[in-house]
mmCIF file of N, CA, C and O in Angstrom:
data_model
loop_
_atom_site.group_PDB
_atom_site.id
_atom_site.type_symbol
_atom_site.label_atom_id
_atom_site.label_comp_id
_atom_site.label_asym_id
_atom_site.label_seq_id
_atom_site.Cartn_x
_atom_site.Cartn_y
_atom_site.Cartn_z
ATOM 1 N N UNK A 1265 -61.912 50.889 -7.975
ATOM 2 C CA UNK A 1265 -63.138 51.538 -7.586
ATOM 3 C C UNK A 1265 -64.288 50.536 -7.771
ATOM 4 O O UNK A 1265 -64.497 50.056 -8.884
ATOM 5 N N UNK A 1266 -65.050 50.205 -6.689
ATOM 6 C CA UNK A 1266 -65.931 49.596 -7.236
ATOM 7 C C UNK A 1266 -67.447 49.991 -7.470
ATOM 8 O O UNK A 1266 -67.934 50.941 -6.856
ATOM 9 N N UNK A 1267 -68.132 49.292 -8.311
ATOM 10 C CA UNK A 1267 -69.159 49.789 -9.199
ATOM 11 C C UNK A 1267 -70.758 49.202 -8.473
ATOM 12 O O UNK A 1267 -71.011 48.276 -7.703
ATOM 13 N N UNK A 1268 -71.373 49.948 -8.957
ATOM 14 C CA UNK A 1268 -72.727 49.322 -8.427
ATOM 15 C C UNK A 1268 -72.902 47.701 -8.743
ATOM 16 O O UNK A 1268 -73.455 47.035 -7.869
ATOM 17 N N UNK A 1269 -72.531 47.150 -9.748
ATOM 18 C CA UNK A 1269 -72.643 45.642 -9.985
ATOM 19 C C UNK A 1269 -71.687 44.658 -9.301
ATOM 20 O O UNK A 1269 -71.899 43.452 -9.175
ATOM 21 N N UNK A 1270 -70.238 45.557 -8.729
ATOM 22 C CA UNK A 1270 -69.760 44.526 -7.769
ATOM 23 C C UNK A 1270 -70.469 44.664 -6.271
ATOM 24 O O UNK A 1270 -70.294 43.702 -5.523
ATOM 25 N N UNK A 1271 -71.255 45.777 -5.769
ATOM 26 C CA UNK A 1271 -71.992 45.635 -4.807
ATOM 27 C C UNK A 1271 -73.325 44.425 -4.732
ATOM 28 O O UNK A 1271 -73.764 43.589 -3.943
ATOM 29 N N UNK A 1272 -73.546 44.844 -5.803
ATOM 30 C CA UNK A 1272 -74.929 43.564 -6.154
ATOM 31 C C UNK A 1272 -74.429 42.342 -6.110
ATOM 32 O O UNK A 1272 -75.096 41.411 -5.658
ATOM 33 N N UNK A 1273 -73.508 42.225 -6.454
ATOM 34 C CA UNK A 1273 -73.063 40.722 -6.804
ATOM 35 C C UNK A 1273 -72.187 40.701 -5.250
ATOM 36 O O UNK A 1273 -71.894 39.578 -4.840
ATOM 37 N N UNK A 1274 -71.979 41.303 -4.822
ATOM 38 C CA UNK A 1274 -71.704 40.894 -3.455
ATOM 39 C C UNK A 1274 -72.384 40.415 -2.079
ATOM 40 O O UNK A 1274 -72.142 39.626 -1.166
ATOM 41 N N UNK A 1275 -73.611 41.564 -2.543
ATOM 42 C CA UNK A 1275 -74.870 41.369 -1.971
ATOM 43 C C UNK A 1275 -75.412 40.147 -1.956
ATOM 44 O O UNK A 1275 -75.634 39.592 -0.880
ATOM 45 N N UNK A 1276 -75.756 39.447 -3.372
ATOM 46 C CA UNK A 1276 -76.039 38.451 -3.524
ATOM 47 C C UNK A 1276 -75.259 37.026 -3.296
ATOM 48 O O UNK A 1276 -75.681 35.952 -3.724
ATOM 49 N N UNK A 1277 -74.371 37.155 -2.748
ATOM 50 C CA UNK A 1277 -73.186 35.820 -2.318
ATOM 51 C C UNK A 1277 -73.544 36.071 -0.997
ATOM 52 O O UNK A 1277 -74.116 35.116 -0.471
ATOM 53 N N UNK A 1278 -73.356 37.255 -0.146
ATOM 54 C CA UNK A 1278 -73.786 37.287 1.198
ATOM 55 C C UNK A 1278 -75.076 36.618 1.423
ATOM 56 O O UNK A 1278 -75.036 35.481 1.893
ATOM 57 N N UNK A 1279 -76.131 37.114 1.178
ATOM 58 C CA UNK A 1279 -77.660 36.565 0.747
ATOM 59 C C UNK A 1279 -77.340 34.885 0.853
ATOM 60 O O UNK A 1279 -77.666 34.259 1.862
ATOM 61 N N UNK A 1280 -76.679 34.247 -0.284
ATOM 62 C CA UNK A 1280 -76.539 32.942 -0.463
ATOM 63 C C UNK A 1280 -75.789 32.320 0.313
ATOM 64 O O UNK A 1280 -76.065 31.214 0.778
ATOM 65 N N UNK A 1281 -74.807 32.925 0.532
ATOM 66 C CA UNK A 1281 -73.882 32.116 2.133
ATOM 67 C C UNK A 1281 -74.768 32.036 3.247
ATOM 68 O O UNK A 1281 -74.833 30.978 3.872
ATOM 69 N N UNK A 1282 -75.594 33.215 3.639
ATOM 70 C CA UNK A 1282 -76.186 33.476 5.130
ATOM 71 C C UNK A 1282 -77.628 31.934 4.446
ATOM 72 O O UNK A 1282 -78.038 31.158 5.309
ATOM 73 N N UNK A 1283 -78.006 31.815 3.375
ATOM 74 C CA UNK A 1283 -79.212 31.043 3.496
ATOM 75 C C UNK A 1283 -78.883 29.765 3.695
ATOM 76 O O UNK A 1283 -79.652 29.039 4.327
ATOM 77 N N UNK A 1284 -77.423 29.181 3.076
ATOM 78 C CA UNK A 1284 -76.693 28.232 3.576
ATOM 79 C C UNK A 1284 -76.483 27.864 4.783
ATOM 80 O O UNK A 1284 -76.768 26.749 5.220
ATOM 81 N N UNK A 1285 -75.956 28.789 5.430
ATOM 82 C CA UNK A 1285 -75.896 28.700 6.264
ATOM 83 C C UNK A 1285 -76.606 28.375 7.195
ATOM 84 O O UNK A 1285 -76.192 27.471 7.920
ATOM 85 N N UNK A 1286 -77.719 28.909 7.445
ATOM 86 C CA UNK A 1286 -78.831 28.617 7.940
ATOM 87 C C UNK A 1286 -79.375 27.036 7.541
ATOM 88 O O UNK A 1286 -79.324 26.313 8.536
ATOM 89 N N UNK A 1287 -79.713 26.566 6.723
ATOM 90 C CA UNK A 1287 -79.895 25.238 6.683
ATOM 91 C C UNK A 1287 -78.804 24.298 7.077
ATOM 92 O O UNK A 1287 -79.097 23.303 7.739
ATOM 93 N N UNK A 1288 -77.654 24.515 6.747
ATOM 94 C CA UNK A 1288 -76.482 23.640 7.999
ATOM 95 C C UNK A 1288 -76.896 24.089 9.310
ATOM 96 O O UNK A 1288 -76.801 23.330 10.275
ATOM 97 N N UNK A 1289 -77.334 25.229 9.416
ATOM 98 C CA UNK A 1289 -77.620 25.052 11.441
ATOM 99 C C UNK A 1289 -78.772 24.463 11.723
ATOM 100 O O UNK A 1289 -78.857 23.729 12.707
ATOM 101 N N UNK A 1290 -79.635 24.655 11.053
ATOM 102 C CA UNK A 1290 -80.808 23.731 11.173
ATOM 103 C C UNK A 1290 -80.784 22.231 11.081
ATOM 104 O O UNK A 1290 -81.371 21.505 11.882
ATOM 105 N N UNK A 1291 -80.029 21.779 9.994
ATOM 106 C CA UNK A 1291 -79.463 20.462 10.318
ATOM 107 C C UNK A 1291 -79.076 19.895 11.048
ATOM 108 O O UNK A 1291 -79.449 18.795 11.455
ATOM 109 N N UNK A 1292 -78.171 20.585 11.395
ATOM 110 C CA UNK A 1292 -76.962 19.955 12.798
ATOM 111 C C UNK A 1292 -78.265 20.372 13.754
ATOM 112 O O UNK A 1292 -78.859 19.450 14.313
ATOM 113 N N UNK A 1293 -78.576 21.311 13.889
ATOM 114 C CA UNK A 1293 -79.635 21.302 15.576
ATOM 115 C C UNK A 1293 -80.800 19.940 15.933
ATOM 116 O O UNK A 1293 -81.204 19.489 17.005
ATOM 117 N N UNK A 1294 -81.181 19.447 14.033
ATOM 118 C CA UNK A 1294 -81.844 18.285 14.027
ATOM 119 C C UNK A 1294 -81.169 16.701 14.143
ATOM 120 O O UNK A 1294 -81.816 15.675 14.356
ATOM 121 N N UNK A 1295 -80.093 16.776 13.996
ATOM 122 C CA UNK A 1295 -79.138 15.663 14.574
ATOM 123 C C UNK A 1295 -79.087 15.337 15.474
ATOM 124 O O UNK A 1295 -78.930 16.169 16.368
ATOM 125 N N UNK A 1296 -79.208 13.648 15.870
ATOM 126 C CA UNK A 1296 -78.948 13.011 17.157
ATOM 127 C C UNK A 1296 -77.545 12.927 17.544
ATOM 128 O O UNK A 1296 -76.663 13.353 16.798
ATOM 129 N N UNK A 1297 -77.364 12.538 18.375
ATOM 130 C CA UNK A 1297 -76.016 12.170 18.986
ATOM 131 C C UNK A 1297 -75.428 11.425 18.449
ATOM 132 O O UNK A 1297 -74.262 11.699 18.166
ATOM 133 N N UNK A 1298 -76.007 10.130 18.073
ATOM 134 C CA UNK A 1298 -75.727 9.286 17.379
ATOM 135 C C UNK A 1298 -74.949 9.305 15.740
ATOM 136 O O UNK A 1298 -73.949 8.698 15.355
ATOM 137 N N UNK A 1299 -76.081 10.486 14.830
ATOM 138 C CA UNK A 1299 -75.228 10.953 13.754
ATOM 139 C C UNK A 1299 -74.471 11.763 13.937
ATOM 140 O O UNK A 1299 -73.819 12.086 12.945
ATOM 141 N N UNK A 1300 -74.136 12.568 15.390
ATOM 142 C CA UNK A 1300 -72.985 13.307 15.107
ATOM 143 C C UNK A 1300 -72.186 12.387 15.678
ATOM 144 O O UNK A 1300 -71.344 12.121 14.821
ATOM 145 N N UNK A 1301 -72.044 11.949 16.348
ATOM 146 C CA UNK A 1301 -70.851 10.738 16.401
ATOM 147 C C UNK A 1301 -69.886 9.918 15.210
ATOM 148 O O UNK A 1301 -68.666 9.756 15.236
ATOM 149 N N UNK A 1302 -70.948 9.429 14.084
ATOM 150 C CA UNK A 1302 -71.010 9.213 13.295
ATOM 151 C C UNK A 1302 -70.301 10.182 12.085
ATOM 152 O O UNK A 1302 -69.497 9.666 11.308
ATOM 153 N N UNK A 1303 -70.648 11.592 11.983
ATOM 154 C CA UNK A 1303 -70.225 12.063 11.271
ATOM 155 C C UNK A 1303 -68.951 12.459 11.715
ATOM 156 O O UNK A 1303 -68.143 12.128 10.847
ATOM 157 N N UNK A 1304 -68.307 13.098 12.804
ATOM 158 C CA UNK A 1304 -67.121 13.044 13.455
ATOM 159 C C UNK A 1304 -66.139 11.730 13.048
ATOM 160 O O UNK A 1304 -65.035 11.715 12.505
ATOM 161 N N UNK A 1305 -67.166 10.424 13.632
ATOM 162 C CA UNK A 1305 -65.874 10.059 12.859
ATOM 163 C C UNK A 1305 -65.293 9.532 11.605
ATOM 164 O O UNK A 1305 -64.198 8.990 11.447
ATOM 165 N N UNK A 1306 -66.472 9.855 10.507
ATOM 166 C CA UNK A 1306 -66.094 10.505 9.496
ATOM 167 C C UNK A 1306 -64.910 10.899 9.019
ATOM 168 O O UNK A 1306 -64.020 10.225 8.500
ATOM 169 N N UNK A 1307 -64.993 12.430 9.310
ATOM 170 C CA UNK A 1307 -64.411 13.219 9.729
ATOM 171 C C UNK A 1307 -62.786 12.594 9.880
ATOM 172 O O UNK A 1307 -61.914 12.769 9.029
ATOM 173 N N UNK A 1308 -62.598 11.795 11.227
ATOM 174 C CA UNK A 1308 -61.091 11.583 11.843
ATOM 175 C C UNK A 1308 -60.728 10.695 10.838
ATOM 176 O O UNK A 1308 -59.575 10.700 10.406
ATOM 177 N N UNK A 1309 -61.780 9.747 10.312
ATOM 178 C CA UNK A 1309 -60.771 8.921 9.445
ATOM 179 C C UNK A 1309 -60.890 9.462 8.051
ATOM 180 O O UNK A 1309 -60.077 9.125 7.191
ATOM 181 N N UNK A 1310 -61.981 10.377 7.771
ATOM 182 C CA UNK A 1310 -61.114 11.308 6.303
ATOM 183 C C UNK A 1310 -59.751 11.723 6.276
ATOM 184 O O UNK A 1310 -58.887 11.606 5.407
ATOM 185 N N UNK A 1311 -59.741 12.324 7.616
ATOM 186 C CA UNK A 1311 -58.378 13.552 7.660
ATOM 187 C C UNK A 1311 -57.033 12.609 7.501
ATOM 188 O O UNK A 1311 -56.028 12.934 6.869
ATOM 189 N N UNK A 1312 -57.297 10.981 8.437
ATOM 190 C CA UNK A 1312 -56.034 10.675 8.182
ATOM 191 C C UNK A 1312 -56.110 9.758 7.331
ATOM 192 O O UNK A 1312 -55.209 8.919 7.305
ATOM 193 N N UNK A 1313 -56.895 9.700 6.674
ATOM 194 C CA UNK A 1313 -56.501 9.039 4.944
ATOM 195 C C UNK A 1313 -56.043 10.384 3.773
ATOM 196 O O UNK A 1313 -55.626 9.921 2.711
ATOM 197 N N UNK A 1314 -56.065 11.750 3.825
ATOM 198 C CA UNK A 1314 -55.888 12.863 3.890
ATOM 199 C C UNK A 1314 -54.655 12.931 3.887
ATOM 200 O O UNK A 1314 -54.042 13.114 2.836
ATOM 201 N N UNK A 1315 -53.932 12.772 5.286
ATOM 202 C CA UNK A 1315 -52.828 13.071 5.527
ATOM 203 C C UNK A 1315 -52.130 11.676 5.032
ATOM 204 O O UNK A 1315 -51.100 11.983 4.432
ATOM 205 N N UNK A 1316 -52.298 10.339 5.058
ATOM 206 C CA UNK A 1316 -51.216 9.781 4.281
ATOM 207 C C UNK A 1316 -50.957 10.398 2.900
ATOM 208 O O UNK A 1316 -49.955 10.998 2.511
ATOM 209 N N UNK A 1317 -52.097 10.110 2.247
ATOM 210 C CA UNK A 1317 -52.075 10.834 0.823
ATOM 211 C C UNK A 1317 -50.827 12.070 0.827
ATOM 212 O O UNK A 1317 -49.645 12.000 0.490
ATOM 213 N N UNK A 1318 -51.481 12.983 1.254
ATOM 214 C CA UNK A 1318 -49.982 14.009 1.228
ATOM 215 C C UNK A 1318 -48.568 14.118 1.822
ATOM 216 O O UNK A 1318 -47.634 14.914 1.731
ATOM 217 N N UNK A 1319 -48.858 12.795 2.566
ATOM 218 C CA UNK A 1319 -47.377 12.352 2.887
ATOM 219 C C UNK A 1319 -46.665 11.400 1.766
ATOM 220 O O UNK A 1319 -45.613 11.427 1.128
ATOM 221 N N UNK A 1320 -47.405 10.845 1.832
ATOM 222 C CA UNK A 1320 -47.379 9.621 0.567
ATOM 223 C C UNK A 1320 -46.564 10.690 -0.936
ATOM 224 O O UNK A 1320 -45.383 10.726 -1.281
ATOM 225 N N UNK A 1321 -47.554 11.295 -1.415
ATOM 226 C CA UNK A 1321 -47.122 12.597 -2.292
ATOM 227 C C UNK A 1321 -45.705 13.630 -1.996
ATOM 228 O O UNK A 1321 -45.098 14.229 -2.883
ATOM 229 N N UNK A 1322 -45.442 13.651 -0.834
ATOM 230 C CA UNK A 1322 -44.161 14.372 -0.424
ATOM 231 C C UNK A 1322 -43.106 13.288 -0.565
ATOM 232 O O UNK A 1322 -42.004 13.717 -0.909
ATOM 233 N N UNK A 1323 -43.185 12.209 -0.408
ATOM 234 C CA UNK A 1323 -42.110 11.601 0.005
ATOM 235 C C UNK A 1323 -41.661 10.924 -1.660
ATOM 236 O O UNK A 1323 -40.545 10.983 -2.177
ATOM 237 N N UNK A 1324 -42.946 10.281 -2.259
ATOM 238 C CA UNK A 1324 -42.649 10.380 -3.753
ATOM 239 C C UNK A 1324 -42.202 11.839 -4.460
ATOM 240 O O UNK A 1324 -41.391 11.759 -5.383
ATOM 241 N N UNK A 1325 -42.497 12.638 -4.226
ATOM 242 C CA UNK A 1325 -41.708 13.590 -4.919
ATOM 243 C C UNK A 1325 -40.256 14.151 -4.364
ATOM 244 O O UNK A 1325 -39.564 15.034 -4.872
ATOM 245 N N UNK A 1326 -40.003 13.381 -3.176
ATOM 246 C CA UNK A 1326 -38.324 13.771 -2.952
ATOM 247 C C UNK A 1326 -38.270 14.810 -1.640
ATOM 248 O O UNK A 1326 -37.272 14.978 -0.938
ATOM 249 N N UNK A 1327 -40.087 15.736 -1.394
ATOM 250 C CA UNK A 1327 -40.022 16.367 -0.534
ATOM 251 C C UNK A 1327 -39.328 16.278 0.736
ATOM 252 O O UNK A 1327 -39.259 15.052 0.817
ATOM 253 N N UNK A 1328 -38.724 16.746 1.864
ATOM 254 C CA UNK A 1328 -38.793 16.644 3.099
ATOM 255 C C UNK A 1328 -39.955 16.859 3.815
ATOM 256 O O UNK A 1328 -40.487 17.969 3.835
ATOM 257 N N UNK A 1329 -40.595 15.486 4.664
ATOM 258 C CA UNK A 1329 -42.108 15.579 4.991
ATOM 259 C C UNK A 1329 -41.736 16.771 6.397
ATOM 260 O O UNK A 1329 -40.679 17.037 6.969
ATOM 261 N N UNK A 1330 -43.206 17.296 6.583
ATOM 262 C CA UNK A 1330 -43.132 18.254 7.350
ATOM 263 C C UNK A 1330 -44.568 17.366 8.352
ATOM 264 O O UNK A 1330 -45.618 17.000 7.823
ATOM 265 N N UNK A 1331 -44.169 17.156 10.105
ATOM 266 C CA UNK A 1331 -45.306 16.713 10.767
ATOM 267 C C UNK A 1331 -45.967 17.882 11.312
ATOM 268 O O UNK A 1331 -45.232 18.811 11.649
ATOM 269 N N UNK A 1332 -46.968 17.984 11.432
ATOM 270 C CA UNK A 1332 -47.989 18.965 12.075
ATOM 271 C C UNK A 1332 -48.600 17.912 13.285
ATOM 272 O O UNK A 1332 -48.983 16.779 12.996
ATOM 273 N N UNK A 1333 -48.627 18.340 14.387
ATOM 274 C CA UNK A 1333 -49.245 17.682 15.286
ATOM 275 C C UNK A 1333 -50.773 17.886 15.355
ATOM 276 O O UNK A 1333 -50.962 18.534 16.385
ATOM 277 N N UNK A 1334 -51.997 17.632 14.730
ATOM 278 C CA UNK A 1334 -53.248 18.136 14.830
ATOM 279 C C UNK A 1334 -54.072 17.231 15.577
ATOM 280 O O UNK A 1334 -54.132 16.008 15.447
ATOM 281 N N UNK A 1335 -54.975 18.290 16.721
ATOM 282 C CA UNK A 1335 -55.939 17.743 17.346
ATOM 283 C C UNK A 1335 -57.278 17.816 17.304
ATOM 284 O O UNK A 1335 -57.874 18.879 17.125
ATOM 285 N N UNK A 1336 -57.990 16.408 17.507
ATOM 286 C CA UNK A 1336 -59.618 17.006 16.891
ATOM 287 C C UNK A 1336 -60.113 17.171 17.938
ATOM 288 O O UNK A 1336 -59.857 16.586 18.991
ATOM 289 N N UNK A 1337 -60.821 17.933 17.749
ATOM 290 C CA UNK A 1337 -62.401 18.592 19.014
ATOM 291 C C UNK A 1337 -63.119 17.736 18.870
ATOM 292 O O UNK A 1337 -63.272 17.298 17.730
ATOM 293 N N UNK A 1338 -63.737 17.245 19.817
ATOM 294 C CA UNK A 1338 -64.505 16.461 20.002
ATOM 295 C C UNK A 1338 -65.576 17.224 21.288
ATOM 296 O O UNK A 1338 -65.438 17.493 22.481
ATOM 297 N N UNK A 1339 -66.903 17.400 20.040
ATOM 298 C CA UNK A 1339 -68.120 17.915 21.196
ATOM 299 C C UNK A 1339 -68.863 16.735 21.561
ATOM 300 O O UNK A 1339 -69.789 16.814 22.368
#
């Protein structure tokens, strides 16, 4: 059952996500092309330094690696 204080406190994470939120869209709307380019590819070469790592980690521990074929969006 929940109580008036898990409403509040729910209230208040909604509140704080939506204000977050809002300043990441405002950000990104103030970004050139240039830094989103930039941050994208970021981005591609995080993921696959990312994915050695947890391949790297499967294969030292004896796992059978599992491939996922993943594709990035590119706006």
């Amino acid at each position: 059952m929940a109580t008036n204080c898990d409403f509040s406190r729910s209230s208040l994470i909604a509140e704080q996500y939506q204000r977050e939120m809002e300043m990441i869209t405002i950000a990104l709307q103030e970004e050139s092309l240039e830094e989103r380019e930039e941050r994208l590819n970021l981005v591609a070469c995080a993921w696959s330094l990312t994915a050695v790592c947890f391949h790297r980690m499967h294969v030292e521990a004896g796992d059978t690696p599992v491939y996922v074929p993943v594709a990035f969006a590119h706006q």
